[in-house]
Amino acid sequence: MKRGPSLHGDQINDMPPNIIENILSRLSIREAVRTCILSKWWRYNWVTLPQLIFDCSLGDDLINQNDKLARFIDGVLSLHRVPICKFKISHLCIPNSPDIIDEWMLCLSRNYMQKLIHCPQPMYERYDLLSSLYSCEKLTHLELSFCTLGHPPMFACFEYLRSLSLYKVDCVGFTFEELISKCPILERLMIDGFIGSTDLVIYAPKLQELVVDGFCKVMQNICFKNTPLLAYVSLNLQCFGFQGVLMNHKQDGISRLMKVFGSLVGLQMLSVGGNFLKFFAVDLIPKRLSNTFYHLKKLDLEICFNDMHMISAGLCLIRSAPNLHKLQIDVSYLIPTNA
C-alpha cells in the first residue's frame, strides 16, 4: 500500500517562510525559541524574528528567578541573526547590574535596533544605563522607566529618534535639555515622574507633541526654544516649593505666562493640570497674552477656585484663544497651605 504524505515532513517543514514568521510572531519569545525542537528545519527559524519581547508571558519560573531570566535574554541575543526592529523588557525584575544591561545595549546596537522599550519592574534602586545606550544610533522610538541615565558622549546623537518617553528617569551630570538636543528630529516627547530637575527647557525644532506629568519642585525656568511645529502640549504637574520662588523671583518686565507660552503660536491643543497654574502667580498676570492662539481649538484647565491667581492665569489663556472649539475646566477648592 502506498503511504500518504508525511504530516511532519510536508506540513511543518515545507511551510513558506512568511507563514512560519507569522506563526512565531504570535508566540511568546520563550515559546518561539522552543519550536527549535520540532525538527532540524525549525531549529533556527526563531533567530530571524524582527521583534524580541520579554514580559510576563515568559512564565513564573523565569520571572521569579533573576539570574535565570538574565541568562535566557543573553542566550536569545547571542543567537539572534537579523536586525532587531523592536526590543522590549516590560514589568520584569532583572538584575540591577550595569554590566549586564551594558552588554545587552552593545549587542542591540550591533543589530540596528529601531525601537527600545526598557520598562522593568519598579524597584527601590533605579537601573543604571551606561553610555552604551547612545551607541544605538538607529533608534526611532525610545521608552525608558525607573533608570538613571549617564552623561552622553560628546558626539553622541540619536539622529533618527522620533519618539521619546521617560518615566521616573534621572539624568546624572546633565540636563533633559542636553538629552533632547541630541535628538534633532524628535516629534513626540513624554516625561512622567518629572522629579530630577528644577528647569525644563525644550529645544526641538521638529517637536509636535509634549506631555509632562508628575510631582516636581517648582521650576525656576520653563521655556520653549525653536519649537515652531509644537501643536499638542499637556503640562499636568503638581508643584511644591512655591515659597522659595516667590522670595527669589526678580521682575524683568515679562510675565511667566508670556515666557512659557509666548512662542507657541501654532498650538492646537493645550492642557494645564495639577496646580501648575499657580506657577504663574509670582507675576502680575496680564489680561491676555501679546500673542494670540489663533489655531488653539481645545483648552483643558485645572483651576482651584479659591486661588485668584490661578483663576486670573486661566482667564488670560482663555482670552488669548479666540477660536476655541472646546473648553474644559476641572474645578478644585483645596491646595496645600505650604504650596
Short mmCIF file of C-alpha atoms in Angstrom, two decimals:
data_model
loop_
_atom_site.label_atom_id
_atom_site.label_comp_id
_atom_site.label_asym_id
_atom_site.label_seq_id
_atom_site.Cartn_x
_atom_site.Cartn_y
_atom_site.Cartn_z
CA MET A 1 0.00 0.00 0.00
CA LYS A 2 1.28 3.45 -0.93
CA ARG A 3 1.95 5.66 2.09
CA GLY A 4 0.37 9.08 2.20
CA PRO A 5 2.38 12.30 2.59
CA SER A 6 4.13 12.77 5.89
CA LEU A 7 2.38 15.28 8.12
CA HIS A 8 5.71 16.12 9.74
CA GLY A 9 7.67 16.48 6.53
CA ASP A 10 5.12 18.17 4.29
CA GLN A 11 3.01 20.34 6.55
CA ILE A 12 5.55 21.55 9.11
CA ASN A 13 8.91 21.58 7.38
CA ASP A 14 7.65 22.79 4.00
CA MET A 15 5.73 25.83 5.23
CA PRO A 16 6.53 29.08 3.36
CA PRO A 17 8.84 31.43 5.33
CA ASN A 18 6.15 34.11 5.67
CA ILE A 19 3.75 31.60 7.28
CA ILE A 20 6.45 30.45 9.70
CA GLU A 21 7.25 34.04 10.67
CA ASN A 22 3.53 34.74 11.17
CA ILE A 23 3.21 31.75 13.50
CA LEU A 24 6.31 32.65 15.51
CA SER A 25 5.28 36.29 15.85
CA ARG A 26 2.08 35.18 17.64
CA LEU A 27 4.03 33.23 20.27
CA SER A 28 5.88 34.50 23.29
CA ILE A 29 9.63 34.67 22.75
CA ARG A 30 10.08 31.65 25.02
CA GLU A 31 7.56 29.56 23.05
CA ALA A 32 9.13 30.70 19.79
CA VAL A 33 12.57 29.53 20.96
CA ARG A 34 11.08 26.16 21.95
CA THR A 35 9.97 25.50 18.36
CA CYS A 36 13.60 24.59 17.68
CA ILE A 37 12.79 21.05 18.88
CA LEU A 38 10.18 20.45 16.14
CA SER A 39 12.80 19.45 13.59
CA LYS A 40 16.22 20.42 12.28
CA TRP A 41 14.50 22.71 9.73
CA TRP A 42 12.89 24.67 12.58
CA ARG A 43 15.98 24.85 14.77
CA TYR A 44 16.91 28.39 13.76
CA ASN A 45 13.65 29.84 12.45
CA TRP A 46 13.14 31.93 15.56
CA VAL A 47 16.53 33.69 15.24
CA THR A 48 15.14 35.85 12.42
CA LEU A 49 12.25 37.30 14.43
CA PRO A 50 12.23 41.12 14.00
CA GLN A 51 10.77 41.72 17.49
CA LEU A 52 12.06 40.44 20.83
CA ILE A 53 9.58 41.00 23.66
CA PHE A 54 10.31 39.85 27.21
CA ASP A 55 7.31 40.22 29.50
CA CYS A 56 5.05 38.27 31.88
CA SER A 57 4.30 35.71 29.16
CA LEU A 58 7.71 34.10 29.86
CA GLY A 59 6.30 32.10 32.78
CA ASP A 60 6.77 32.22 36.54
CA ASP A 61 9.87 30.01 36.60
CA LEU A 62 11.77 32.65 34.60
CA ILE A 63 10.07 35.75 36.02
CA ASN A 64 10.82 34.78 39.61
CA GLN A 65 14.50 33.93 39.06
CA ASN A 66 16.50 36.99 38.07
CA ASP A 67 19.71 35.19 37.13
CA LYS A 68 17.88 32.59 35.06
CA LEU A 69 15.96 35.34 33.29
CA ALA A 70 19.18 37.23 32.54
CA ARG A 71 20.79 34.08 31.10
CA PHE A 72 17.75 33.48 28.89
CA ILE A 73 17.92 37.04 27.49
CA ASP A 74 21.70 36.62 26.99
CA GLY A 75 21.11 33.40 25.05
CA VAL A 76 18.45 34.90 22.81
CA LEU A 77 20.60 37.92 21.96
CA SER A 78 23.71 35.84 21.29
CA LEU A 79 21.89 33.59 18.78
CA HIS A 80 19.76 36.23 17.05
CA ARG A 81 20.84 36.80 13.47
CA VAL A 82 18.90 39.67 11.81
CA PRO A 83 18.31 43.37 12.56
CA ILE A 84 16.00 43.90 15.53
CA CYS A 85 13.08 46.19 14.82
CA LYS A 86 11.85 46.18 18.43
CA PHE A 87 13.33 45.09 21.78
CA LYS A 88 11.09 45.29 24.84
CA ILE A 89 11.51 44.41 28.50
CA SER A 90 8.24 45.02 30.35
CA HIS A 91 7.39 44.53 34.04
CA LEU A 92 10.20 42.10 34.74
CA CYS A 93 12.58 42.22 37.68
CA ILE A 94 16.02 41.87 36.15
CA PRO A 95 19.40 42.02 37.95
CA ASN A 96 20.39 45.60 38.73
CA SER A 97 23.78 45.18 37.10
CA PRO A 98 25.09 47.94 34.84
CA ASP A 99 27.47 45.44 33.23
CA ILE A 100 24.68 43.07 32.17
CA ILE A 101 22.48 45.83 30.78
CA ASP A 102 25.52 47.43 29.14
CA GLU A 103 26.26 44.18 27.28
CA TRP A 104 22.67 43.98 26.09
CA MET A 105 22.79 47.55 24.76
CA LEU A 106 26.04 46.91 22.92
CA CYS A 107 24.58 43.76 21.36
CA LEU A 108 21.40 45.61 20.37
CA SER A 109 23.36 48.47 18.83
CA ARG A 110 25.09 45.97 16.52
CA ASN A 111 21.67 44.69 15.44
CA TYR A 112 20.49 48.09 14.17
CA MET A 113 17.65 48.22 16.68
CA GLN A 114 14.89 50.74 15.90
CA LYS A 115 12.56 50.56 18.93
CA LEU A 116 13.73 50.09 22.52
CA ILE A 117 11.26 49.80 25.40
CA HIS A 118 13.02 49.24 28.72
CA CYS A 119 10.31 49.19 31.40
CA PRO A 120 11.40 46.77 34.14
CA GLN A 121 9.55 46.12 37.37
CA PRO A 122 9.73 49.16 39.70
CA MET A 123 12.43 48.81 42.36
CA TYR A 124 13.81 50.99 45.13
CA GLU A 125 17.04 51.44 43.18
CA ARG A 126 16.94 52.71 39.62
CA TYR A 127 18.73 50.81 36.90
CA ASP A 128 21.90 52.38 35.56
CA LEU A 129 22.07 52.77 31.80
CA LEU A 130 25.64 53.48 30.75
CA SER A 131 26.94 55.22 27.66
CA SER A 132 26.36 52.09 25.55
CA LEU A 133 22.75 53.23 25.15
CA TYR A 134 23.99 56.08 22.96
CA SER A 135 25.58 53.59 20.59
CA CYS A 136 22.06 52.58 19.47
CA GLU A 137 22.16 55.21 16.76
CA LYS A 138 19.34 53.80 14.60
CA LEU A 139 16.65 54.19 17.26
CA THR A 140 13.35 55.76 16.15
CA HIS A 141 11.46 55.09 19.41
CA LEU A 142 12.90 55.02 22.93
CA GLU A 143 10.94 54.34 26.12
CA LEU A 144 12.70 54.12 29.49
CA SER A 145 11.42 53.60 33.05
CA PHE A 146 12.93 53.53 36.56
CA CYS A 147 16.51 54.11 35.44
CA THR A 148 19.40 56.55 35.64
CA LEU A 149 21.00 57.92 32.51
CA GLY A 150 24.69 58.72 32.45
CA HIS A 151 26.14 61.70 30.63
CA PRO A 152 26.10 61.16 26.84
CA PRO A 153 29.42 61.12 24.99
CA MET A 154 30.32 64.41 23.33
CA PHE A 155 29.45 63.36 19.78
CA ALA A 156 26.55 61.01 20.62
CA CYS A 157 23.36 61.68 18.69
CA PHE A 158 20.00 59.96 18.21
CA GLU A 159 19.64 61.35 14.70
CA TYR A 160 16.68 59.10 13.79
CA LEU A 161 14.75 59.29 17.08
CA ARG A 162 11.17 60.50 16.66
CA SER A 163 9.52 59.40 19.93
CA LEU A 164 10.98 59.59 23.46
CA SER A 165 9.15 58.52 26.64
CA LEU A 166 10.74 58.79 30.09
CA TYR A 167 9.07 57.56 33.29
CA LYS A 168 10.89 58.27 36.55
CA VAL A 169 14.20 58.67 34.80
CA ASP A 170 17.06 60.68 36.30
CA CYS A 171 19.78 62.36 34.28
CA VAL A 172 23.06 62.34 36.20
CA GLY A 173 25.57 65.07 35.37
CA PHE A 174 23.49 66.62 32.61
CA THR A 175 20.00 68.00 31.94
CA PHE A 176 16.94 67.00 29.94
CA GLU A 177 17.75 69.94 27.69
CA GLU A 178 21.08 68.34 26.76
CA LEU A 179 19.42 64.96 26.16
CA ILE A 180 16.72 66.45 23.92
CA SER A 181 19.35 68.40 21.96
CA LYS A 182 20.79 65.00 20.96
CA CYS A 183 17.51 64.23 19.12
CA PRO A 184 17.31 66.65 16.16
CA ILE A 185 14.12 65.23 14.56
CA LEU A 186 12.23 64.39 17.77
CA GLU A 187 8.46 64.65 17.21
CA ARG A 188 6.95 63.30 20.44
CA LEU A 189 8.26 63.74 23.99
CA MET A 190 6.64 62.33 27.13
CA ILE A 191 8.14 62.87 30.61
CA ASP A 192 6.28 61.24 33.50
CA GLY A 193 7.50 61.46 37.07
CA PHE A 194 9.44 64.66 36.42
CA ILE A 195 11.46 64.92 39.63
CA GLY A 196 15.11 65.35 38.76
CA SER A 197 15.38 68.99 37.76
CA THR A 198 14.06 72.44 38.59
CA ASP A 199 14.21 73.58 34.96
CA LEU A 200 12.54 72.43 31.77
CA VAL A 201 13.98 73.93 28.62
CA ILE A 202 12.83 72.40 25.34
CA TYR A 203 14.85 72.97 22.17
CA ALA A 204 13.33 70.75 19.49
CA PRO A 205 12.60 72.17 16.02
CA LYS A 206 10.58 69.12 14.89
CA LEU A 207 8.64 68.54 18.12
CA GLN A 208 4.88 68.21 17.63
CA GLU A 209 3.65 66.73 20.92
CA LEU A 210 4.79 67.27 24.52
CA VAL A 211 3.38 65.62 27.65
CA VAL A 212 4.87 66.32 31.10
CA ASP A 213 3.28 64.73 34.20
CA GLY A 214 4.15 64.17 37.82
CA PHE A 215 5.34 65.86 41.01
CA CYS A 216 8.21 68.31 40.85
CA LYS A 217 9.91 71.10 42.72
CA VAL A 218 8.59 74.27 41.15
CA MET A 219 10.81 75.22 38.22
CA GLN A 220 12.83 78.39 38.15
CA ASN A 221 12.76 78.31 34.38
CA ILE A 222 10.50 76.72 31.80
CA CYS A 223 10.56 77.75 28.18
CA PHE A 224 10.31 76.54 24.62
CA LYS A 225 13.08 77.39 22.17
CA ASN A 226 12.64 76.87 18.45
CA THR A 227 9.51 74.69 18.60
CA PRO A 228 7.52 76.03 15.60
CA LEU A 229 5.67 72.74 14.98
CA LEU A 230 4.55 72.13 18.57
CA ALA A 231 0.78 71.60 18.40
CA TYR A 232 -0.12 69.46 21.42
CA VAL A 233 1.07 70.41 24.92
CA SER A 234 0.00 68.85 28.22
CA LEU A 235 1.58 70.11 31.47
CA ASN A 236 -0.04 68.15 34.30
CA LEU A 237 2.23 68.96 37.23
CA GLN A 238 1.83 69.00 40.99
CA CYS A 239 4.46 71.51 42.08
CA PHE A 240 5.84 72.20 45.53
CA GLY A 241 8.29 74.79 46.85
CA PHE A 242 6.46 77.89 45.63
CA GLN A 243 7.59 79.96 48.61
CA GLY A 244 11.22 79.88 47.55
CA VAL A 245 10.29 81.01 44.06
CA LEU A 246 8.24 83.87 45.45
CA MET A 247 11.15 85.03 47.59
CA ASN A 248 13.83 84.73 44.89
CA HIS A 249 11.84 85.97 41.91
CA LYS A 250 13.22 89.01 40.13
CA GLN A 251 10.91 91.10 37.99
CA ASP A 252 12.19 91.67 34.45
CA GLY A 253 9.00 93.07 32.99
CA ILE A 254 7.94 89.83 31.26
CA SER A 255 5.25 87.68 32.82
CA ARG A 256 5.84 83.95 33.26
CA LEU A 257 2.77 83.24 31.16
CA MET A 258 4.41 85.05 28.27
CA LYS A 259 7.77 83.35 28.85
CA VAL A 260 6.21 79.89 28.81
CA PHE A 261 3.53 80.21 26.14
CA GLY A 262 4.60 83.25 24.13
CA SER A 263 6.45 81.29 21.44
CA LEU A 264 3.81 78.57 20.97
CA VAL A 265 1.93 80.28 18.16
CA GLY A 266 0.98 77.00 16.44
CA LEU A 267 -0.76 75.37 19.42
CA GLN A 268 -3.88 73.37 18.62
CA MET A 269 -4.44 71.69 22.00
CA LEU A 270 -3.27 72.86 25.44
CA SER A 271 -3.82 71.16 28.80
CA VAL A 272 -2.59 72.65 32.10
CA GLY A 273 -3.34 70.44 35.12
CA GLY A 274 -2.35 69.81 38.71
CA ASN A 275 -1.55 73.08 40.44
CA PHE A 276 0.72 74.30 37.64
CA LEU A 277 -1.32 77.47 37.00
CA LYS A 278 -0.10 78.62 40.41
CA PHE A 279 3.42 78.69 38.92
CA PHE A 280 2.44 81.96 37.23
CA ALA A 281 1.28 83.62 40.47
CA VAL A 282 4.66 85.27 41.11
CA ASP A 283 3.95 87.79 38.34
CA LEU A 284 1.41 90.39 37.51
CA ILE A 285 -0.82 88.34 35.22
CA PRO A 286 -1.88 90.17 32.04
CA LYS A 287 -5.46 90.28 30.83
CA ARG A 288 -4.37 88.44 27.69
CA LEU A 289 -1.10 87.42 26.07
CA SER A 290 0.54 89.66 23.49
CA ASN A 291 0.46 86.73 21.07
CA THR A 292 -2.89 85.20 20.10
CA PHE A 293 -3.51 81.45 19.87
CA TYR A 294 -5.41 81.57 16.58
CA HIS A 295 -5.01 77.81 16.00
CA LEU A 296 -5.92 76.67 19.53
CA LYS A 297 -9.09 74.55 19.31
CA LYS A 298 -9.10 72.70 22.65
CA LEU A 299 -8.14 74.03 26.08
CA ASP A 300 -8.20 71.99 29.31
CA LEU A 301 -7.51 73.72 32.62
CA GLU A 302 -7.45 72.61 36.25
CA ILE A 303 -8.23 75.59 38.47
CA CYS A 304 -8.53 75.98 42.22
CA PHE A 305 -11.47 78.35 42.61
CA ASN A 306 -10.28 79.74 45.92
CA ASP A 307 -7.00 80.92 44.36
CA MET A 308 -7.42 84.18 42.45
CA HIS A 309 -4.00 83.90 40.81
CA MET A 310 -4.91 80.57 39.23
CA ILE A 311 -8.25 81.99 38.09
CA SER A 312 -6.51 85.04 36.56
CA ALA A 313 -3.96 82.85 34.76
CA GLY A 314 -6.73 80.64 33.39
CA LEU A 315 -8.75 83.63 32.17
CA CYS A 316 -5.66 85.04 30.46
CA LEU A 317 -5.22 81.83 28.46
CA ILE A 318 -8.92 81.70 27.57
CA ARG A 319 -8.96 85.33 26.35
CA SER A 320 -5.86 84.63 24.23
CA ALA A 321 -7.60 81.84 22.27
CA PRO A 322 -10.45 83.41 20.22
CA ASN A 323 -11.13 80.33 18.07
CA LEU A 324 -11.67 77.71 20.79
CA HIS A 325 -13.97 74.81 19.91
CA LYS A 326 -13.81 73.08 23.28
CA LEU A 327 -13.07 74.39 26.77
CA GLN A 328 -12.87 72.05 29.75
CA ILE A 329 -12.30 73.30 33.30
CA ASP A 330 -11.69 70.89 36.18
CA VAL A 331 -12.53 72.66 39.43
CA SER A 332 -10.87 72.09 42.79
CA TYR A 333 -11.06 74.01 46.04
CA LEU A 334 -8.22 72.76 48.21
CA ILE A 335 -4.49 73.36 47.81
CA PRO A 336 -1.76 72.71 50.40
CA THR A 337 -1.14 75.72 52.64
CA ASN A 338 2.64 75.25 52.29
CA ALA A 339 2.50 75.18 48.49
#
